[in-house]
Amino acid sequence: ELKVEQNPLFLSMQEGKNYTIYCNYSTTSDRLYWYRQDPGKSLESLFVLLSNGAVKQEGRLMASLDTKARLSTLHITAAVHDLSATYFCAVDIIYQLIWGAGTKLIIKP
Amino acid sequence: DSGVTQTPKHLITATGQRVTLRCSPRSGDLSVYWYQQSLDQGLQFLIQYYNGEERAKGNILERFSAQQFPDLHSELNLSSLELGDSALYFCASNTGEMNTEAFFGQGTRLTVV
């Protein structure tokens, strides 16, 4: 069975701290996406990672992909309150996206 | 604005009823995906269409059906509704080619009472 596991599922942190969200998956894929969702809102694409070793950065967020370890990370640097949201990873398997359960991130001022 | 349009935004209906959710994909996108998001089940993939044909099927109940029309808009039909069908239903679209992320609509919030 294809599985995509995110951890932690819930994270509460203080502004200014750094933290990493992990996304492990159980099958071979070299395509992975990160999305952000605000409460009651739609999902917004953050990063598209298309090869082993891919690293992308946008502001305080950086995503990386290690296809050999079947692991992607989303690193948050010097967190700010506006980054509070739920973050999902999704693995691309032959035209399907297999989704993680999401990590709910709360950043306290 | 992702360019994906879903209607209606909110829907309240009674158990046993049937509803239709509509999705217009981004201009140029051939593929449409339907997802259900509920508090207890998370984000569940229901079904995907590509250029009018079903391409992939996920955890879609037999009471649910979908189709994609020649103009590429899609409809998700939910019948014999149960309380547990209350959820956010998202439509997403992309070109259908590999290596492209999907763009999500704003969702339809369905409440079954």
Coordinates of N, CA and C in Angstrom, one line a residue:
Chain A
E1 N 0.8 -1.2 0.0 CA 0.0 0.0 0.0 C 0.9 1.3 0.0
L2 N 0.5 2.2 -0.9 CA 1.3 3.4 -0.9 C 1.0 4.3 0.3
K3 N 2.0 4.7 1.0 CA 1.8 5.6 2.2 C 2.7 6.8 2.1
V4 N 2.1 7.9 2.6 CA 2.9 9.1 2.7 C 2.7 9.6 4.2
E5 N 3.7 9.6 4.9 CA 3.6 10.0 6.3 C 4.3 11.3 6.6
Q6 N 3.6 12.1 7.3 CA 4.2 13.4 7.7 C 4.3 13.4 9.2
N7 N 5.4 14.0 9.6 CA 5.5 14.2 11.1 C 6.3 15.5 11.3
P8 N 6.0 16.2 12.4 CA 4.8 15.9 13.2 C 3.5 16.3 12.6
L9 N 2.4 15.8 13.2 CA 1.1 16.2 12.7 C 0.6 17.5 13.2
F10 N 1.2 17.9 14.3 CA 0.9 19.1 15.0 C 2.1 19.7 15.6
L11 N 2.3 21.0 15.4 CA 3.5 21.7 15.8 C 3.1 23.1 16.3
S12 N 3.4 23.4 17.5 CA 3.2 24.7 18.1 C 4.6 25.3 18.4
M13 N 4.9 26.4 17.9 CA 6.3 27.0 18.1 C 6.2 28.5 18.3
Q14 N 7.3 29.0 18.8 CA 7.4 30.4 19.0 C 7.9 31.1 17.8
E15 N 7.6 32.3 17.6 CA 8.2 33.1 16.5 C 9.7 33.2 16.7
G16 N 10.4 33.2 15.6 CA 11.8 33.3 15.6 C 12.6 32.0 15.7
K17 N 11.8 30.9 15.9 CA 12.5 29.6 16.0 C 12.5 28.9 14.6
N18 N 13.4 27.9 14.6 CA 13.5 27.1 13.3 C 12.9 25.7 13.6
Y19 N 12.3 25.1 12.6 CA 11.8 23.8 12.7 C 11.7 23.1 11.4
T20 N 11.6 21.8 11.4 CA 11.5 21.0 10.2 C 10.3 20.0 10.2
I21 N 9.6 20.0 9.1 CA 8.5 19.0 8.9 C 9.0 17.9 8.0
Y22 N 8.7 16.7 8.3 CA 9.2 15.6 7.5 C 8.1 14.9 6.8
C23 N 8.4 14.4 5.6 CA 7.5 13.7 4.7 C 8.2 12.5 4.2
N24 N 7.8 11.3 4.7 CA 8.3 10.0 4.2 C 7.3 9.3 3.4
Y25 N 7.8 8.6 2.3 CA 6.8 7.9 1.5 C 7.4 6.5 1.2
S26 N 6.5 5.7 0.8 CA 6.8 4.2 0.8 C 7.1 3.6 -0.6
T27 N 7.0 4.5 -1.6 CA 7.3 3.9 -2.9 C 8.2 4.8 -3.7
T28 N 8.7 4.3 -4.8 CA 9.6 5.1 -5.6 C 8.9 6.2 -6.3
S29 N 9.5 7.4 -6.1 CA 9.0 8.5 -6.9 C 10.0 9.6 -6.8
D30 N 10.2 10.4 -7.9 CA 11.1 11.5 -7.8 C 10.3 12.8 -8.0
R31 N 9.0 12.8 -7.7 CA 8.2 14.0 -7.8 C 7.4 14.2 -6.6
L32 N 7.6 15.4 -5.9 CA 6.9 15.6 -4.7 C 6.5 17.1 -4.6
Y33 N 5.4 17.3 -4.0 CA 4.8 18.7 -3.9 C 4.5 19.1 -2.5
W34 N 4.7 20.3 -2.2 CA 4.3 20.8 -0.9 C 3.2 21.9 -1.1
Y35 N 2.2 21.8 -0.3 CA 1.0 22.7 -0.3 C 0.8 23.3 1.0
R36 N 0.2 24.5 1.0 CA -0.2 25.1 2.3 C -1.7 25.3 2.2
Q37 N -2.4 25.1 3.4 CA -3.8 25.4 3.5 C -4.1 26.2 4.8
D38 N -4.7 27.3 4.6 CA -5.2 28.1 5.7 C -6.6 27.6 6.1
P39 N -7.0 27.7 7.4 CA -8.3 27.1 7.8 C -9.5 27.5 7.0
G40 N -10.2 26.5 6.5 CA -11.4 26.7 5.7 C -11.1 27.2 4.3
K41 N -9.8 27.2 3.9 CA -9.5 27.8 2.6 C -9.0 26.7 1.7
S42 N -8.6 27.1 0.5 CA -8.1 26.2 -0.5 C -6.7 25.8 -0.3
L43 N -6.1 24.9 -1.1 CA -4.7 24.5 -1.0 C -3.9 25.3 -2.0
E44 N -2.8 25.8 -1.5 CA -1.9 26.6 -2.4 C -0.6 25.9 -2.6
S45 N -0.2 25.8 -3.8 CA 1.0 25.1 -4.1 C 2.2 26.0 -3.6
L46 N 3.1 25.3 -2.9 CA 4.3 26.0 -2.4 C 5.6 25.6 -3.2
F47 N 5.8 24.3 -3.3 CA 7.1 23.9 -3.9 C 6.8 22.6 -4.8
V48 N 7.5 22.6 -5.9 CA 7.5 21.4 -6.8 C 8.9 20.9 -6.8
L49 N 9.1 19.6 -6.4 CA 10.4 19.0 -6.3 C 10.4 17.9 -7.3
L50 N 11.3 17.9 -8.3 CA 11.2 17.0 -9.4 C 12.4 16.1 -9.6
S51 N 13.4 16.1 -8.7 CA 14.5 15.2 -8.8 C 15.2 15.0 -7.5
N52 N 16.0 14.0 -7.4 CA 16.8 13.7 -6.2 C 17.7 14.9 -5.9
G53 N 17.7 15.3 -4.7 CA 18.6 16.4 -4.3 C 18.0 17.8 -4.6
A54 N 16.8 17.9 -5.1 CA 16.2 19.2 -5.4 C 16.0 20.0 -4.1
V55 N 16.3 21.2 -4.2 CA 16.1 22.1 -3.0 C 15.5 23.4 -3.6
K56 N 14.4 23.8 -2.9 CA 13.8 25.1 -3.3 C 13.5 25.9 -2.1
Q57 N 13.7 27.2 -2.3 CA 13.5 28.1 -1.1 C 12.6 29.3 -1.6
E58 N 11.7 29.7 -0.6 CA 10.8 30.8 -0.8 C 10.7 31.5 0.5
G59 N 11.3 32.6 0.7 CA 11.2 33.3 1.9 C 11.8 32.5 3.1
R60 N 11.0 32.3 4.1 CA 11.5 31.5 5.3 C 11.3 30.0 5.1
L61 N 10.8 29.6 4.0 CA 10.5 28.1 3.8 C 11.6 27.6 2.8
M62 N 12.1 26.4 3.1 CA 12.9 25.7 2.2 C 12.5 24.2 2.2
A63 N 12.4 23.7 1.0 CA 12.0 22.3 0.8 C 13.1 21.5 0.1
S64 N 13.3 20.3 0.5 CA 14.3 19.4 -0.2 C 13.7 18.0 -0.4
L65 N 14.4 17.3 -1.3 CA 13.9 16.0 -1.7 C 15.1 15.0 -1.8
D66 N 15.0 13.9 -1.0 CA 16.0 12.8 -1.1 C 15.2 11.6 -1.6
T67 N 15.3 11.3 -2.9 CA 14.5 10.2 -3.4 C 15.0 8.8 -2.9
K68 N 16.3 8.8 -2.6 CA 16.9 7.5 -2.2 C 16.4 7.1 -0.8
A69 N 16.3 8.1 0.0 CA 15.7 7.9 1.4 C 14.2 8.0 1.4
R70 N 13.6 8.4 0.3 CA 12.2 8.6 0.2 C 11.7 9.6 1.2
L71 N 12.4 10.7 1.3 CA 12.2 11.7 2.3 C 12.2 13.1 1.7
S72 N 11.2 13.9 2.1 CA 11.3 15.3 1.8 C 11.2 16.1 3.1
T73 N 11.8 17.2 3.2 CA 11.7 18.1 4.4 C 11.3 19.5 4.0
L74 N 10.5 20.1 4.9 CA 10.1 21.5 4.8 C 10.7 22.2 6.0
H75 N 11.7 23.0 5.8 CA 12.3 23.7 6.9 C 11.8 25.1 7.0
I76 N 11.5 25.5 8.2 CA 11.0 26.9 8.5 C 12.1 27.6 9.3
T77 N 12.5 28.7 8.8 CA 13.6 29.5 9.4 C 13.0 30.8 10.0
A78 N 13.3 31.0 11.3 CA 12.9 32.2 12.0 C 11.4 32.4 11.8
A79 N 10.6 31.5 12.3 CA 9.2 31.5 12.0 C 8.5 32.8 12.4
V80 N 7.5 33.1 11.6 CA 6.6 34.3 11.9 C 5.2 33.8 11.9
H81 N 4.3 34.6 12.6 CA 3.0 34.2 12.8 C 2.2 33.9 11.5
D82 N 2.5 34.6 10.4 CA 1.8 34.5 9.1 C 2.1 33.1 8.5
L83 N 3.0 32.3 9.0 CA 3.3 31.0 8.5 C 2.4 30.0 9.1
S84 N 1.6 30.4 10.1 CA 0.6 29.4 10.7 C -0.4 28.9 9.6
A85 N -0.4 27.6 9.5 CA -1.3 27.0 8.5 C -1.1 25.5 8.6
T86 N -1.8 24.7 7.7 CA -1.5 23.3 7.6 C -0.7 23.0 6.4
Y87 N 0.3 22.3 6.5 CA 1.2 22.0 5.3 C 1.1 20.5 5.0
F88 N 0.9 20.3 3.7 CA 0.7 19.0 3.1 C 1.8 18.7 2.1
C89 N 2.3 17.4 2.2 CA 3.2 17.0 1.1 C 2.3 16.0 0.3
A90 N 2.7 15.9 -1.0 CA 2.0 15.0 -1.9 C 3.0 14.4 -2.9
V91 N 2.9 13.1 -3.0 CA 3.9 12.3 -3.8 C 3.2 12.0 -5.1
D92 N 3.8 12.2 -6.2 CA 3.3 12.0 -7.6 C 3.6 10.5 -8.0
I93 N 2.5 9.7 -8.1 CA 2.7 8.3 -8.6 C 1.8 8.1 -9.8
I94 N 2.4 8.1 -10.9 CA 1.7 7.9 -12.2 C 0.4 8.6 -12.3
Y95 N 0.5 9.9 -12.3 CA -0.7 10.8 -12.5 C -1.5 11.0 -11.2
Q96 N -1.3 10.2 -10.2 CA -2.0 10.4 -9.0 C -1.2 11.1 -7.9
L97 N -1.8 11.9 -7.1 CA -1.1 12.5 -6.0 C -1.5 11.7 -4.7
I98 N -0.5 11.2 -4.0 CA -0.8 10.5 -2.7 C -0.4 11.5 -1.6
W99 N -1.4 11.8 -0.8 CA -1.2 12.9 0.2 C -0.8 12.5 1.6
G100 N 0.0 13.2 2.2 CA 0.2 13.1 3.6 C -1.0 13.6 4.4
A101 N -1.0 13.4 5.7 CA -2.2 13.8 6.5 C -2.1 15.3 6.9
G102 N -1.0 15.9 6.6 CA -0.9 17.3 6.9 C -0.3 17.6 8.3
T103 N 0.4 18.7 8.3 CA 1.0 19.1 9.6 C 0.4 20.5 9.9
K104 N -0.3 20.5 11.1 CA -0.9 21.8 11.5 C 0.2 22.6 12.3
L105 N 0.5 23.7 11.8 CA 1.6 24.5 12.4 C 1.0 25.8 13.0
I106 N 1.2 26.0 14.3 CA 0.8 27.2 14.9 C 2.0 27.9 15.4
I107 N 2.1 29.2 15.0 CA 3.3 30.0 15.4 C 2.8 31.1 16.3
K108 N 3.3 31.1 17.6 CA 2.8 32.0 18.5 C 3.7 33.3 18.6
P109 N 3.0 34.4 18.6 CA 3.8 35.7 18.6 C 4.6 35.8 19.9
Chain B
D1 N -5.8 33.9 -6.8 CA -6.8 33.1 -7.6 C -6.2 32.1 -8.5
S2 N -6.5 30.8 -8.2 CA -5.9 29.7 -8.9 C -6.4 29.6 -10.4
G3 N -7.5 30.1 -10.7 CA -8.1 29.9 -12.0 C -9.1 28.8 -12.1
V4 N -9.2 28.0 -11.0 CA -10.1 26.9 -10.9 C -11.4 27.4 -10.2
T5 N -12.5 27.3 -10.8 CA -13.8 27.8 -10.3 C -14.7 26.6 -9.9
Q6 N -15.2 26.7 -8.6 CA -16.1 25.7 -8.2 C -17.4 26.4 -7.7
T7 N -18.5 25.8 -8.0 CA -19.8 26.3 -7.6 C -20.7 25.1 -7.1
P8 N -21.5 25.3 -6.2 CA -21.6 26.5 -5.3 C -20.5 26.5 -4.3
K9 N -20.4 27.5 -3.5 CA -19.4 27.6 -2.5 C -19.9 26.9 -1.2
H10 N -21.2 27.0 -1.0 CA -21.8 26.4 0.2 C -23.1 25.7 -0.3
L11 N -23.4 24.6 0.4 CA -24.5 23.8 0.1 C -25.0 23.1 1.3
I12 N -26.3 23.3 1.6 CA -26.9 22.6 2.8 C -28.1 21.8 2.2
T13 N -28.1 20.5 2.6 CA -29.1 19.7 2.1 C -29.5 18.6 3.1
A14 N -30.5 17.9 2.9 CA -31.0 16.9 3.8 C -30.5 15.5 3.5
T15 N -30.5 14.7 4.4 CA -30.1 13.3 4.2 C -31.0 12.7 3.1
G16 N -30.4 11.8 2.3 CA -31.2 11.1 1.3 C -31.3 11.9 0.0
Q17 N -30.9 13.1 0.0 CA -30.9 14.0 -1.2 C -29.7 13.8 -2.2
R18 N -29.8 14.4 -3.3 CA -28.8 14.3 -4.3 C -28.4 15.7 -4.7
V19 N -27.0 15.9 -4.8 CA -26.5 17.3 -5.2 C -25.5 17.1 -6.3
T20 N -25.3 18.2 -7.0 CA -24.2 18.2 -8.0 C -23.3 19.4 -7.8
L21 N -22.0 19.1 -7.7 CA -21.0 20.1 -7.6 C -20.3 20.3 -8.9
R22 N -20.0 21.6 -9.2 CA -19.5 21.9 -10.5 C -18.1 22.5 -10.4
C23 N -17.2 22.1 -11.4 CA -15.9 22.6 -11.4 C -15.5 23.0 -12.9
S24 N -14.9 24.2 -13.0 CA -14.4 24.7 -14.3 C -12.9 24.8 -14.1
P25 N -12.1 24.0 -14.8 CA -10.6 24.0 -14.7 C -10.0 25.3 -15.2
R26 N -8.7 25.4 -14.9 CA -7.9 26.5 -15.4 C -7.9 26.4 -17.0
S27 N -7.8 27.6 -17.6 CA -7.7 27.6 -19.0 C -6.5 26.8 -19.5
G28 N -6.8 25.9 -20.4 CA -5.7 25.0 -20.9 C -5.4 23.7 -20.2
D29 N -6.0 23.6 -19.0 CA -5.9 22.3 -18.3 C -6.8 21.3 -18.8
L30 N -6.3 20.1 -19.0 CA -7.1 19.0 -19.5 C -7.6 18.0 -18.4
S31 N -6.9 18.1 -17.2 CA -7.2 17.1 -16.2 C -7.9 17.8 -15.0
V32 N -8.8 17.1 -14.4 CA -9.6 17.5 -13.3 C -9.5 16.4 -12.2
Y33 N -9.3 16.9 -11.0 CA -9.3 15.9 -9.8 C -10.4 16.4 -8.9
W34 N -11.0 15.4 -8.2 CA -11.9 15.7 -7.1 C -11.4 15.1 -5.8
Y35 N -11.5 15.9 -4.8 CA -11.0 15.5 -3.4 C -12.1 15.8 -2.4
Q36 N -12.1 15.0 -1.4 CA -13.0 15.3 -0.2 C -12.1 15.5 1.0
Q37 N -12.4 16.6 1.7 CA -11.7 16.8 2.9 C -12.6 16.9 4.1
S38 N -12.5 16.0 5.0 CA -13.3 16.1 6.3 C -12.3 16.0 7.5
L39 N -12.8 16.4 8.6 CA -12.0 16.4 9.8 C -11.4 15.1 10.2
D40 N -12.2 14.0 10.0 CA -11.7 12.7 10.5 C -11.0 11.9 9.4
Q41 N -11.2 12.3 8.1 CA -10.6 11.5 7.1 C -9.4 12.2 6.3
G42 N -9.3 13.5 6.6 CA -8.2 14.2 6.0 C -8.6 14.5 4.5
L43 N -7.6 14.6 3.7 CA -7.8 14.9 2.3 C -7.8 13.6 1.5
Q44 N -8.9 13.3 0.9 CA -9.1 12.0 0.2 C -9.3 12.2 -1.3
F45 N -8.5 11.6 -2.1 CA -8.6 11.6 -3.5 C -9.8 10.8 -3.9
L46 N -10.7 11.4 -4.7 CA -11.9 10.7 -5.2 C -11.7 10.1 -6.6
I47 N -11.4 11.0 -7.6 CA -11.4 10.6 -8.9 C -10.7 11.6 -9.8
Q48 N -10.1 11.2 -10.9 CA -9.4 12.1 -11.8 C -10.0 11.8 -13.2
Y49 N -10.1 12.9 -14.0 CA -10.5 12.8 -15.4 C -9.4 13.6 -16.2
Y50 N -9.2 13.0 -17.4 CA -8.3 13.6 -18.3 C -9.0 13.7 -19.7
N51 N -9.2 14.9 -20.1 CA -9.8 15.1 -21.5 C -11.0 14.3 -21.7
G52 N -11.9 14.3 -20.7 CA -13.1 13.6 -20.8 C -13.2 12.2 -20.4
E53 N -12.0 11.6 -20.1 CA -12.0 10.2 -19.8 C -11.5 10.0 -18.3
E54 N -12.1 9.0 -17.7 CA -11.6 8.7 -16.3 C -10.2 8.2 -16.4
R55 N -9.3 8.8 -15.5 CA -7.9 8.3 -15.6 C -7.6 7.6 -14.3
A56 N -8.1 8.0 -13.2 CA -7.7 7.3 -11.9 C -8.9 7.4 -11.0
K57 N -9.0 6.4 -10.2 CA -10.1 6.4 -9.2 C -9.6 6.1 -7.8
G58 N -10.0 6.9 -6.9 CA -9.6 6.7 -5.5 C -10.7 6.2 -4.6
N59 N -10.8 6.8 -3.5 CA -11.8 6.3 -2.5 C -13.2 6.9 -2.7
I60 N -13.7 6.7 -3.9 CA -15.0 7.2 -4.2 C -16.1 6.2 -4.0
L61 N -17.1 6.6 -3.2 CA -18.2 5.7 -2.9 C -19.1 5.5 -4.1
E62 N -19.8 4.4 -4.1 CA -20.7 4.0 -5.3 C -21.8 5.0 -5.4
R63 N -22.1 5.7 -4.3 CA -23.2 6.7 -4.3 C -22.7 8.0 -5.0
F64 N -21.4 8.1 -5.3 CA -20.9 9.3 -5.9 C -20.5 9.0 -7.3
S65 N -20.6 9.9 -8.2 CA -20.2 9.7 -9.6 C -19.7 11.1 -10.1
A66 N -19.0 11.0 -11.1 CA -18.4 12.3 -11.7 C -18.3 12.1 -13.2
Q67 N -18.2 13.2 -13.9 CA -17.9 13.2 -15.3 C -17.3 14.5 -15.7
Q68 N -16.6 14.4 -16.9 CA -16.0 15.6 -17.4 C -16.5 15.8 -18.8
F69 N -17.0 16.9 -19.1 CA -17.7 17.2 -20.3 C -16.8 17.7 -21.4
P70 N -17.2 17.7 -22.7 CA -16.4 18.1 -23.8 C -15.7 19.5 -23.6
D71 N -16.4 20.4 -22.9 CA -15.8 21.7 -22.7 C -14.8 21.7 -21.5
L72 N -14.6 20.5 -20.9 CA -13.6 20.2 -19.9 C -14.1 20.5 -18.5
H73 N -15.3 21.1 -18.3 CA -15.8 21.3 -17.0 C -16.2 19.9 -16.4
S74 N -16.3 19.8 -15.1 CA -16.6 18.6 -14.5 C -17.7 18.7 -13.5
E75 N -18.4 17.7 -13.2 CA -19.4 17.7 -12.2 C -19.2 16.4 -11.3
L76 N -19.4 16.6 -10.1 CA -19.4 15.5 -9.1 C -20.8 15.4 -8.5
N77 N -21.4 14.2 -8.7 CA -22.8 14.0 -8.3 C -22.7 13.1 -7.0
L78 N -23.4 13.6 -6.0 CA -23.4 12.9 -4.7 C -24.9 12.6 -4.4
S79 N -25.2 11.3 -4.2 CA -26.6 10.9 -4.1 C -26.8 10.1 -2.7
S80 N -28.1 10.0 -2.4 CA -28.4 9.3 -1.1 C -27.5 9.8 0.0
L81 N -27.5 11.1 0.1 CA -26.5 11.7 1.1 C -26.8 11.3 2.5
E82 N -25.6 11.2 3.2 CA -25.6 10.8 4.6 C -24.9 11.9 5.4
L83 N -25.2 11.9 6.7 CA -24.5 13.0 7.5 C -23.0 13.0 7.3
G84 N -22.4 11.8 7.2 CA -21.0 11.6 7.1 C -20.4 12.2 5.8
D85 N -21.3 12.5 4.9 CA -20.8 13.1 3.6 C -20.5 14.6 3.7
S86 N -20.9 15.2 4.9 CA -20.6 16.6 5.1 C -19.1 16.8 5.1
A87 N -18.6 17.7 4.2 CA -17.2 17.9 4.0 C -16.9 19.0 3.1
L88 N -15.7 19.3 2.9 CA -15.2 20.3 1.9 C -14.9 19.4 0.7
Y89 N -15.4 19.8 -0.5 CA -15.1 19.1 -1.7 C -14.3 20.0 -2.6
F90 N -13.1 19.6 -2.9 CA -12.2 20.4 -3.8 C -12.1 19.8 -5.2
C91 N -12.0 20.7 -6.1 CA -11.6 20.3 -7.4 C -10.3 20.9 -7.7
A92 N -9.4 20.2 -8.4 CA -8.1 20.7 -8.8 C -7.9 20.4 -10.3
S93 N -7.1 21.2 -10.9 CA -6.8 20.9 -12.3 C -5.3 21.1 -12.6
N94 N -4.9 20.4 -13.7 CA -3.5 20.7 -14.2 C -3.6 20.2 -15.7
T95 N -2.4 20.3 -16.3 CA -2.4 19.9 -17.7 C -2.6 18.4 -17.9
G96 N -2.3 17.6 -16.9 CA -2.4 16.2 -17.0 C -1.1 15.5 -17.4
E97 N -0.1 16.4 -17.7 CA 1.2 15.9 -17.9 C 1.9 15.6 -16.6
M98 N 3.0 14.8 -16.7 CA 3.7 14.5 -15.5 C 4.5 15.7 -15.0
N99 N 4.9 15.7 -13.8 CA 5.7 16.8 -13.3 C 5.0 18.2 -13.2
T100 N 3.7 18.2 -13.1 CA 3.0 19.4 -12.9 C 2.1 19.4 -11.7
E101 N 2.2 20.4 -10.9 CA 1.4 20.4 -9.7 C -0.1 20.7 -10.0
A102 N -1.0 20.4 -9.1 CA -2.4 20.7 -9.4 C -2.7 22.0 -8.7
F103 N -3.7 22.7 -9.3 CA -4.2 24.0 -8.8 C -5.6 23.8 -8.3
F104 N -5.8 24.2 -7.1 CA -7.1 23.9 -6.4 C -8.1 25.1 -6.5
G105 N -9.4 24.7 -6.6 CA -10.4 25.7 -6.5 C -10.7 26.0 -5.0
Q106 N -11.6 26.9 -4.8 CA -11.9 27.3 -3.4 C -12.7 26.3 -2.6
G107 N -13.3 25.3 -3.3 CA -14.0 24.3 -2.6 C -15.5 24.5 -2.5
T108 N -16.2 23.5 -2.3 CA -17.7 23.5 -2.0 C -17.8 22.9 -0.6
R109 N -18.4 23.7 0.3 CA -18.6 23.1 1.6 C -20.0 22.6 1.7
L110 N -20.1 21.3 1.8 CA -21.4 20.5 1.8 C -21.7 20.2 3.3
T111 N -22.9 20.6 3.6 CA -23.5 20.2 5.0 C -24.7 19.4 4.8
V112 N -24.7 18.2 5.3 CA -25.9 17.4 5.2 C -26.6 17.3 6.6
V113 N -27.8 17.7 6.6 CA -28.5 17.8 7.9 C -29.7 16.8 8.0

